[in-house]
mmCIF file with all atom_site columns, C-alpha atoms in Angstrom:
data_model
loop_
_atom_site.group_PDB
_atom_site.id
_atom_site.type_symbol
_atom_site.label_atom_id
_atom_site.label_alt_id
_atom_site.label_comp_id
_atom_site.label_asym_id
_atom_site.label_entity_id
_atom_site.label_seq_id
_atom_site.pdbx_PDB_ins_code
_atom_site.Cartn_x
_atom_site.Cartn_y
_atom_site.Cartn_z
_atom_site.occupancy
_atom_site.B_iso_or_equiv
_atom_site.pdbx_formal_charge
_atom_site.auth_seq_id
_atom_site.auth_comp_id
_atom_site.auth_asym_id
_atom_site.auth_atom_id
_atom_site.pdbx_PDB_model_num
ATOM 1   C CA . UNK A 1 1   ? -32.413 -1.110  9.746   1.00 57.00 ? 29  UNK A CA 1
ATOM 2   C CA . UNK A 1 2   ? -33.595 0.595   13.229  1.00 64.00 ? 30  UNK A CA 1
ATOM 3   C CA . UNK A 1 3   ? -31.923 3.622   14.528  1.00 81.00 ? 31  UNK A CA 1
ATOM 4   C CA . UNK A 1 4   ? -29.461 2.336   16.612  1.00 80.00 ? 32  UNK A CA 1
ATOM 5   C CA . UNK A 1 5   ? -28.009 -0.269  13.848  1.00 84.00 ? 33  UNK A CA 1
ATOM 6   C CA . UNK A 1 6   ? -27.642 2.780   11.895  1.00 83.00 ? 34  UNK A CA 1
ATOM 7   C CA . UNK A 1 7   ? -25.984 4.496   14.376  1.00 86.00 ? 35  UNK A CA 1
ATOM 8   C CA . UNK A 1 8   ? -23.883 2.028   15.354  1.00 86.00 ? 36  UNK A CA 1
ATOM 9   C CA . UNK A 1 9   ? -22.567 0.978   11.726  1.00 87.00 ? 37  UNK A CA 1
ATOM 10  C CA . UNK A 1 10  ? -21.699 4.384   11.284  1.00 87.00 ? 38  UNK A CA 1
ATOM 11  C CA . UNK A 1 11  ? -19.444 4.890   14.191  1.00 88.00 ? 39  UNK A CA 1
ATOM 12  C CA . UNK A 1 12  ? -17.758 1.101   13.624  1.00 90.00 ? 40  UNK A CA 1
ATOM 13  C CA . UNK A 1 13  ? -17.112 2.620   9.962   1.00 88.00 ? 41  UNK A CA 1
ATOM 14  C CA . UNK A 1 14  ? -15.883 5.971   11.464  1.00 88.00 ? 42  UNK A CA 1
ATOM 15  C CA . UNK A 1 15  ? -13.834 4.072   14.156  1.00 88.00 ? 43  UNK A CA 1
ATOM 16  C CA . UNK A 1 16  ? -11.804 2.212   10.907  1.00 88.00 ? 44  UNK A CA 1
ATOM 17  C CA . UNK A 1 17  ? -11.566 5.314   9.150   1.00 87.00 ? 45  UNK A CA 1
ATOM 18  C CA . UNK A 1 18  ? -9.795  6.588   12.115  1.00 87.00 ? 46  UNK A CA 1
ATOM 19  C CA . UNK A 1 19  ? -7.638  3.264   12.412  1.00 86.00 ? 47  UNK A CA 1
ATOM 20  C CA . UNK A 1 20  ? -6.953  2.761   9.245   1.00 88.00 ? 48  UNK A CA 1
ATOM 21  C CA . UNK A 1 21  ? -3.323  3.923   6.814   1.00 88.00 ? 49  UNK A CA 1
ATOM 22  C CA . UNK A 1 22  ? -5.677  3.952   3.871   1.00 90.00 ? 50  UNK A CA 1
ATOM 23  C CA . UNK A 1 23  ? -9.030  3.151   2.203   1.00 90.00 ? 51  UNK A CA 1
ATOM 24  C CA . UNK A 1 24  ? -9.716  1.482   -1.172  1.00 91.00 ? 52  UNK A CA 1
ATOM 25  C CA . UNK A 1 25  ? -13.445 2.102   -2.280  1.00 91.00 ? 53  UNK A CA 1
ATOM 26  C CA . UNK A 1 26  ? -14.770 -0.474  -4.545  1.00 90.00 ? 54  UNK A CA 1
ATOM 27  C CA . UNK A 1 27  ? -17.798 -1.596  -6.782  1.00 89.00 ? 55  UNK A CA 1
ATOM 28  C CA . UNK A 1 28  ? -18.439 -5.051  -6.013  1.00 85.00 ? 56  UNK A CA 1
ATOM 29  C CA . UNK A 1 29  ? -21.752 -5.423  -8.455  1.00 86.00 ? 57  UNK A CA 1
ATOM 30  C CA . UNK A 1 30  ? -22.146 -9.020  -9.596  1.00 85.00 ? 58  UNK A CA 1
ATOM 31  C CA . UNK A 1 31  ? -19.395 -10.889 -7.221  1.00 85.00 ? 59  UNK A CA 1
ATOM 32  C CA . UNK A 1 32  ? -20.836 -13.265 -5.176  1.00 86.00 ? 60  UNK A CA 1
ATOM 33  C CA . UNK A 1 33  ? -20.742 -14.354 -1.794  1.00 90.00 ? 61  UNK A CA 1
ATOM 34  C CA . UNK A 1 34  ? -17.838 -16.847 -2.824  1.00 89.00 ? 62  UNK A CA 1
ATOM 35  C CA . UNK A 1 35  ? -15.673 -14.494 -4.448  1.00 88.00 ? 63  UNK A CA 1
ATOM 36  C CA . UNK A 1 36  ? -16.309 -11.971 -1.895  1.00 88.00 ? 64  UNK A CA 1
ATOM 37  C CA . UNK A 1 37  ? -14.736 -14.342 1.366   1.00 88.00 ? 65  UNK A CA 1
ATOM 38  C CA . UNK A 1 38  ? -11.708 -15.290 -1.568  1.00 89.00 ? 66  UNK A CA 1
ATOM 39  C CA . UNK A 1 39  ? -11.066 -11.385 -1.673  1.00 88.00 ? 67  UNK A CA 1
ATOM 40  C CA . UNK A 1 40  ? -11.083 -10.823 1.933   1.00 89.00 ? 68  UNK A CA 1
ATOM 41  C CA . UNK A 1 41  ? -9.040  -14.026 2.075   1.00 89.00 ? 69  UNK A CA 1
ATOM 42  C CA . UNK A 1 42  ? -6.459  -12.300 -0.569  1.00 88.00 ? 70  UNK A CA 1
ATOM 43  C CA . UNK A 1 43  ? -6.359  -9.118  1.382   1.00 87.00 ? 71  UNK A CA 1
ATOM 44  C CA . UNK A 1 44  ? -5.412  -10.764 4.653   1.00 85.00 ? 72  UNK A CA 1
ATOM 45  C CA . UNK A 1 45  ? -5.666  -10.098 8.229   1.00 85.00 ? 73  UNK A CA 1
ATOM 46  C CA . UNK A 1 46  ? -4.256  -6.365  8.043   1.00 87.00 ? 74  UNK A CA 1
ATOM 47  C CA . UNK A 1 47  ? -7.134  -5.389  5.796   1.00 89.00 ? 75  UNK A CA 1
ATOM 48  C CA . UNK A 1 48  ? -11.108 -5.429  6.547   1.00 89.00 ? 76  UNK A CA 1
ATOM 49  C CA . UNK A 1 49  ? -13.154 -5.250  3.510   1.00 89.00 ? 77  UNK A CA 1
ATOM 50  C CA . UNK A 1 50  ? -16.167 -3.685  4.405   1.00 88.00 ? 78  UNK A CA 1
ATOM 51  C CA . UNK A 1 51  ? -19.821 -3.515  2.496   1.00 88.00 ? 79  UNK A CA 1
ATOM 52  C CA . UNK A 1 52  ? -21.901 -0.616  3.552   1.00 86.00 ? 80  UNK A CA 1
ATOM 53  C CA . UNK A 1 53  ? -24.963 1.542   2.921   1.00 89.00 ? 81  UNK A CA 1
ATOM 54  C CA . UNK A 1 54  ? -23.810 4.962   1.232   1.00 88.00 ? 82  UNK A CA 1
ATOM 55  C CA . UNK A 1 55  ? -25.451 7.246   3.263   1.00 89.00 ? 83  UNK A CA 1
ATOM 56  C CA . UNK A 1 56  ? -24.337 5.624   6.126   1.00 90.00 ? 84  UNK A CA 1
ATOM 57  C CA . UNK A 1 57  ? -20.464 5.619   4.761   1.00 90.00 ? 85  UNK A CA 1
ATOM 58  C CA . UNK A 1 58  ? -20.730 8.767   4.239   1.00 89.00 ? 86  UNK A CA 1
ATOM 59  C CA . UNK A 1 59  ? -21.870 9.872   7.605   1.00 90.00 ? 87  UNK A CA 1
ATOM 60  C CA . UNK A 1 60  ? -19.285 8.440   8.762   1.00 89.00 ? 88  UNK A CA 1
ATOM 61  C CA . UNK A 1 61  ? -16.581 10.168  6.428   1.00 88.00 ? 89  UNK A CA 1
ATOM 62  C CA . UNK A 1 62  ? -18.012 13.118  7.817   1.00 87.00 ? 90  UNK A CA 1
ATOM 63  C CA . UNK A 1 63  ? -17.660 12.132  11.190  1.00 87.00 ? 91  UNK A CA 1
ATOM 64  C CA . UNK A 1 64  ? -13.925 11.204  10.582  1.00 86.00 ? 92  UNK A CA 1
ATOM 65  C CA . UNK A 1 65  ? -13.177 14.436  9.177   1.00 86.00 ? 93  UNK A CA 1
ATOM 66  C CA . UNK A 1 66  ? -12.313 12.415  5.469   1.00 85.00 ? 94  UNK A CA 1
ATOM 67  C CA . UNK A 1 67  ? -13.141 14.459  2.665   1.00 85.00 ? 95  UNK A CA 1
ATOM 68  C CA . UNK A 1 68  ? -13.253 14.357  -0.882  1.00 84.00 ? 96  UNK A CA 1
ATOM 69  C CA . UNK A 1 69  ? -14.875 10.460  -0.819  1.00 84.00 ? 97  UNK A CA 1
ATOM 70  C CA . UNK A 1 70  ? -19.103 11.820  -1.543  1.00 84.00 ? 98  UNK A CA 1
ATOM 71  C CA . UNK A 1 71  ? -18.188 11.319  -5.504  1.00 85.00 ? 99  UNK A CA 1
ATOM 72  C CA . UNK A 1 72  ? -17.175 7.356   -4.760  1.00 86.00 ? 100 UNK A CA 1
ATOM 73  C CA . UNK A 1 73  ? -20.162 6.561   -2.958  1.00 88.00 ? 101 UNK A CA 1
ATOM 74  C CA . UNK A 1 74  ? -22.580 5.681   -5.524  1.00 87.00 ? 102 UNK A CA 1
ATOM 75  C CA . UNK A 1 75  ? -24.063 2.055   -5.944  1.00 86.00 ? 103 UNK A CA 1
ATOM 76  C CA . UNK A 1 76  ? -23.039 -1.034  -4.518  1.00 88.00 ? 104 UNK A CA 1
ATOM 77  C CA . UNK A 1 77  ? -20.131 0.184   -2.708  1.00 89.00 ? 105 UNK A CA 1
ATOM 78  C CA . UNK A 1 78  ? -17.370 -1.763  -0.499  1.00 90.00 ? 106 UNK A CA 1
ATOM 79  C CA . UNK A 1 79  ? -14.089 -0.384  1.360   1.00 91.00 ? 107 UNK A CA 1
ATOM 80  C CA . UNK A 1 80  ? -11.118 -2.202  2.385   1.00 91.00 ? 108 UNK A CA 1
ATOM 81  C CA . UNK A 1 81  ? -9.916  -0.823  4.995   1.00 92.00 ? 109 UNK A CA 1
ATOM 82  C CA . UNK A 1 82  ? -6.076  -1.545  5.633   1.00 90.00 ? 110 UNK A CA 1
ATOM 83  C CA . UNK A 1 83  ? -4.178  -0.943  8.820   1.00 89.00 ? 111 UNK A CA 1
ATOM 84  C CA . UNK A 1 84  ? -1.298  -2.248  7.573   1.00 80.00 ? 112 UNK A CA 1
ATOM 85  C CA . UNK A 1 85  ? 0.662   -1.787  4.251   1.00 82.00 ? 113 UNK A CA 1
ATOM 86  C CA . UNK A 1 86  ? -1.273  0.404   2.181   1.00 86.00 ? 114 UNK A CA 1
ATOM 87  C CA . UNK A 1 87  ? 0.954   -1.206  -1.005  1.00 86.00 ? 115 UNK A CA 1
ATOM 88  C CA . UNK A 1 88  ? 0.162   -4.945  -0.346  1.00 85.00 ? 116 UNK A CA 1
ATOM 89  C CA . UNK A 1 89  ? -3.878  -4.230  0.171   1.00 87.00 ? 117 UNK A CA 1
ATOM 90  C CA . UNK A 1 90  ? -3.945  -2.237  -3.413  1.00 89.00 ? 118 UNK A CA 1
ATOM 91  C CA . UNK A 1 91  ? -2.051  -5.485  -5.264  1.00 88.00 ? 119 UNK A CA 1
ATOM 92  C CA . UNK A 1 92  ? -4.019  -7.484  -3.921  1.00 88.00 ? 120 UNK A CA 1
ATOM 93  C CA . UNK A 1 93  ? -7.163  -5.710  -4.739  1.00 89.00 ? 121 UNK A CA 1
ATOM 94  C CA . UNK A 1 94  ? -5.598  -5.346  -8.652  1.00 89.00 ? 122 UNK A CA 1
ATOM 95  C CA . UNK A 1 95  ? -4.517  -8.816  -8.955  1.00 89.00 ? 123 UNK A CA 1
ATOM 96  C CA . UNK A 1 96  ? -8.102  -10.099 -7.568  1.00 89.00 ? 124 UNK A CA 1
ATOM 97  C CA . UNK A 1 97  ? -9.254  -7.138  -10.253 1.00 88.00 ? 125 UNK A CA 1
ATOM 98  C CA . UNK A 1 98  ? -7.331  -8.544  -12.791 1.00 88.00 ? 126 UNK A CA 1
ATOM 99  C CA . UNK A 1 99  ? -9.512  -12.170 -12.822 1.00 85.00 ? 127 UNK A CA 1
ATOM 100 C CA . UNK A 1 100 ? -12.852 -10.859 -11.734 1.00 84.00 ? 128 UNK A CA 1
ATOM 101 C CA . UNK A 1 101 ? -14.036 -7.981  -14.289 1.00 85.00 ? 129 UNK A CA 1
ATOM 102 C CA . UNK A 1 102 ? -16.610 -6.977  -11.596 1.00 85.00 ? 130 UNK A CA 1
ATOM 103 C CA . UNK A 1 103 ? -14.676 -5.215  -8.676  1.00 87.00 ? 131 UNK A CA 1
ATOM 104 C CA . UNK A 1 104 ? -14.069 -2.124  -9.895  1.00 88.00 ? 132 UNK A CA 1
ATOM 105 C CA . UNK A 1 105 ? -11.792 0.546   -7.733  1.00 89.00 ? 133 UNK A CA 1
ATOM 106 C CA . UNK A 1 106 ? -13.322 3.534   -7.636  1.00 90.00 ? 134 UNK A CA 1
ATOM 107 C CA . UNK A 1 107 ? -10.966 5.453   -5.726  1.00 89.00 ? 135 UNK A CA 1
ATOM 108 C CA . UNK A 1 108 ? -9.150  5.516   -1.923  1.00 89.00 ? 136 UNK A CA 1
ATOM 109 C CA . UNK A 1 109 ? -7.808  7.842   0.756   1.00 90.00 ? 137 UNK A CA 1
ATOM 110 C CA . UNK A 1 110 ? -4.589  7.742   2.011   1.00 89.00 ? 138 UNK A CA 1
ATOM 111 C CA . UNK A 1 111 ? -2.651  10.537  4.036   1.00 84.00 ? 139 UNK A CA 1
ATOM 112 C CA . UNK A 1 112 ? -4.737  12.974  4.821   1.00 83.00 ? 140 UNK A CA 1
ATOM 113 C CA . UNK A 1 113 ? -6.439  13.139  1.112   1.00 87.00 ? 141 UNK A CA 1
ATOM 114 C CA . UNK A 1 114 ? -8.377  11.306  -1.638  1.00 88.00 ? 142 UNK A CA 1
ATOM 115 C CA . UNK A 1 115 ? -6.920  9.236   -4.127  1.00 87.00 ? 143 UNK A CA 1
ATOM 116 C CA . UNK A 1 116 ? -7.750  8.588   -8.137  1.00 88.00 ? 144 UNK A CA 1
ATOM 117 C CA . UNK A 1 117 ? -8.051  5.517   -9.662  1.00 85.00 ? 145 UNK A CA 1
ATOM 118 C CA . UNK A 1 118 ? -4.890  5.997   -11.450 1.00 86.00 ? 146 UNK A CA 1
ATOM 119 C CA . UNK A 1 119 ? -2.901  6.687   -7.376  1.00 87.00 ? 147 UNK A CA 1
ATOM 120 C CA . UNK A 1 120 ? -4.550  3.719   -6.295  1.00 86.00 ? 148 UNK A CA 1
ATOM 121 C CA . UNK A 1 121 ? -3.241  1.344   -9.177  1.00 85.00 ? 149 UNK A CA 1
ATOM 122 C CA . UNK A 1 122 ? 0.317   3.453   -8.854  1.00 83.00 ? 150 UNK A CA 1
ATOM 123 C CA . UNK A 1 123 ? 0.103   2.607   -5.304  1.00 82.00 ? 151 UNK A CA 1
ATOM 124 C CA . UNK A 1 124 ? -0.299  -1.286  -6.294  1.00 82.00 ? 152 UNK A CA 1
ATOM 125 C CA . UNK A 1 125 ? 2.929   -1.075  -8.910  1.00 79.00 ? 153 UNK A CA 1
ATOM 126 C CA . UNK A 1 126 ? 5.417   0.016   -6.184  1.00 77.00 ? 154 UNK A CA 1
ATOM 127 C CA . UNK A 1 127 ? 7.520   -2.539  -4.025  1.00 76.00 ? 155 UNK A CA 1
ATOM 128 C CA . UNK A 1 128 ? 6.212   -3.640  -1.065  1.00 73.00 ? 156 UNK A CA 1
ATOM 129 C CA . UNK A 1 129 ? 8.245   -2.134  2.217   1.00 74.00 ? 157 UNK A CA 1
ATOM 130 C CA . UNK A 1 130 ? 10.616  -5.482  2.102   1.00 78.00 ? 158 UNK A CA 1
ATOM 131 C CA . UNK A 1 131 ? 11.448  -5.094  -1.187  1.00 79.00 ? 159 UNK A CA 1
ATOM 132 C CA . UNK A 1 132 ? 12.349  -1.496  -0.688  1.00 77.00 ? 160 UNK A CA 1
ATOM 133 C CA . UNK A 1 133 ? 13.979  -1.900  2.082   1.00 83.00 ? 161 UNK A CA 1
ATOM 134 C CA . UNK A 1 134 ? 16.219  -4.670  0.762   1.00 86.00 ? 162 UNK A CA 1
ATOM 135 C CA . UNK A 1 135 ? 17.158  -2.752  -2.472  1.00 81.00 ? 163 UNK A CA 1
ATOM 136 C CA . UNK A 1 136 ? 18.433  0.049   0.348   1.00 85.00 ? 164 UNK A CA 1
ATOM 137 C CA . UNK A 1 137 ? 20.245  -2.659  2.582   1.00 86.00 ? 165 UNK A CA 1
ATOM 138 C CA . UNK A 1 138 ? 22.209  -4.153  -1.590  1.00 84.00 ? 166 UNK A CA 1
ATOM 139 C CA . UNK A 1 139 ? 22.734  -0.130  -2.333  1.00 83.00 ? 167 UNK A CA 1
ATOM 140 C CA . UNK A 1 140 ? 24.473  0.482   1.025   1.00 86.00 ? 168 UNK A CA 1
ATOM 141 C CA . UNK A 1 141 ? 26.307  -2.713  0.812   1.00 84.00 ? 169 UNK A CA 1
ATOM 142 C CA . UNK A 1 142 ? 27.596  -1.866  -2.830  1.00 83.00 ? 170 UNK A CA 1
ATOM 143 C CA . UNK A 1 143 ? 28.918  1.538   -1.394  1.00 81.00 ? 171 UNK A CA 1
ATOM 144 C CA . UNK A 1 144 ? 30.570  0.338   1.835   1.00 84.00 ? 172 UNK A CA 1
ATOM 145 C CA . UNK A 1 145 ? 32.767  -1.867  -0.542  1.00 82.00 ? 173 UNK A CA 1
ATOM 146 C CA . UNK A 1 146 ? 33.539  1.153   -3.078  1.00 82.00 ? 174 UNK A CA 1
ATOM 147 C CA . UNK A 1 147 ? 34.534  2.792   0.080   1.00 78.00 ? 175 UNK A CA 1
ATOM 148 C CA . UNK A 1 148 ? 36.826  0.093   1.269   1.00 80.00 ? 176 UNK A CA 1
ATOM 149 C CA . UNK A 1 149 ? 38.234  -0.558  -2.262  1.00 76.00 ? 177 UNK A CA 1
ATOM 150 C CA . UNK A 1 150 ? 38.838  3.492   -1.672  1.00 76.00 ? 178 UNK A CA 1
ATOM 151 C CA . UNK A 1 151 ? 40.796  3.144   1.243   1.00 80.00 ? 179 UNK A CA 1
ATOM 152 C CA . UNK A 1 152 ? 42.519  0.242   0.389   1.00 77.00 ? 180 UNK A CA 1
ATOM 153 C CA . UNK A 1 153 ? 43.768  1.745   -3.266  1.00 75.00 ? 181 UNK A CA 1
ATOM 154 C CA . UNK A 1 154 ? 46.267  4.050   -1.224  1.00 79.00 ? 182 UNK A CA 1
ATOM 155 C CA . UNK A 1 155 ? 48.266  1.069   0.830   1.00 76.00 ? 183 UNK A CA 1
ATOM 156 C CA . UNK A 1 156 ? 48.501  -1.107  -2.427  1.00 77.00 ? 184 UNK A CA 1
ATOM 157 C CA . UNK A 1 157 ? 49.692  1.706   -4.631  1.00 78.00 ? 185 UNK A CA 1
ATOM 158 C CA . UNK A 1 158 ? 52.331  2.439   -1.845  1.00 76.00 ? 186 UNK A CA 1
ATOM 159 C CA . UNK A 1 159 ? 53.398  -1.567  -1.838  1.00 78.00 ? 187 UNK A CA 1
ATOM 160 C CA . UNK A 1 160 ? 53.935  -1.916  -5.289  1.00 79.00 ? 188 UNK A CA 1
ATOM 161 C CA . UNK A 1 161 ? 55.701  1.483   -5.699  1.00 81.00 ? 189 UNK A CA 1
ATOM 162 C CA . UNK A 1 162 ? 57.631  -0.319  -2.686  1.00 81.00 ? 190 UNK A CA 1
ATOM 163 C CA . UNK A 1 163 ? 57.924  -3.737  -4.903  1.00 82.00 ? 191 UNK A CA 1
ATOM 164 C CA . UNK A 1 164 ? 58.911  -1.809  -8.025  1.00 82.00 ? 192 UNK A CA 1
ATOM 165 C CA . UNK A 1 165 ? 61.814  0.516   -5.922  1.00 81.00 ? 193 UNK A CA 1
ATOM 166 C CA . UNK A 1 166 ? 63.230  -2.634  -5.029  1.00 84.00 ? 194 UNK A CA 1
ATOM 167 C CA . UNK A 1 167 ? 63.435  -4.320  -8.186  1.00 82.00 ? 195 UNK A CA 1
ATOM 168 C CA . UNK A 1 168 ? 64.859  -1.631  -9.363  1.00 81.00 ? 196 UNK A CA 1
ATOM 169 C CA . UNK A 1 169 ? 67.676  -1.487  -6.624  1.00 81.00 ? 197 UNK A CA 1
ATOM 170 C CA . UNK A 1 170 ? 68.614  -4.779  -7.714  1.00 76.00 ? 198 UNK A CA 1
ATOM 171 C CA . UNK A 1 171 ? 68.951  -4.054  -10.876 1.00 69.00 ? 199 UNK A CA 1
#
């Protein structure tokens, strides 16, 4: 690879480090071509999975001011960077995982600092943002009615104290 290849992978790499919400670093030893394009395919269009030349990756780590990643890059290594929902991109990588023994996660970076193996698989067992975020909208609900029922308790008590006065009037 000449010079300026070199030097231009590593500031396209440092540029998504910079762009990206988080990074999952992978082993990708023995997938081929094939399964490679299904994976990208599976991470969709918010997530660029990336193979690259160590030294060069970690140049541009370096550059990007992410630290903690040198351990990761050894052997065939490949990073999906994901701009979008850092959740989605890890299930997908775990569910492609799950049927193809050979991509292995080694790791990510999310936030500011590295993550384990363990974090990244955590990461993929949470709900996605729409999931959360319609739990929040059924727990809200569920407390605006409690409220009402609250406010409402007050009038009914008072009618049937009404309803029971009268009765007993006519008695």
């Amino acid at each position: 690879m000449a010079k300026s290849d070199k030097v231009d992978a590593v500031s396209e790499i440092s540029e998504k480090f910079n762009n990206s919400t988080a990074a999952v670093v992978t082993e990708y030893r023995g997938l081929s071509m094939a399964q490679l394009s299904e994976l990208r395919r599976a991470l969709g269009s918010n997530v660029s999975y990336r193979v690259a030349k160590n030294t060069l990756v970690k140049r541009a780590a370096e550059q990007s001011g992410v630290e903690g990643l040198d351990d990761l890059f050894v052997g065939p290594t490949a990073i999906a960077f994901v701009e979008g929902e850092p959740v989605d991109a890890a299930k997908a990588i775990k569910e492609f995982a799950k049927g193809n023994q050979n991509l292995v996660v080694k790791g990510g970076y999310m936030d500011g600092r590295p993550l384990s193996v363990s974090e990244v698989d955590s990461i993929a067992d949470l709900d996605s943002r729409e999931v959360t975020l319609g739990k929040l909208a059924g727990a809200m609900k569920a407390k605006m009615n409690q409220a009402a029922a609250l406010f409402q308790a007050p009038a009914s008590q008072v009618a049937r104290m009404a309803a029971a006065l009268q009765e007993k009037k006519g008695e």
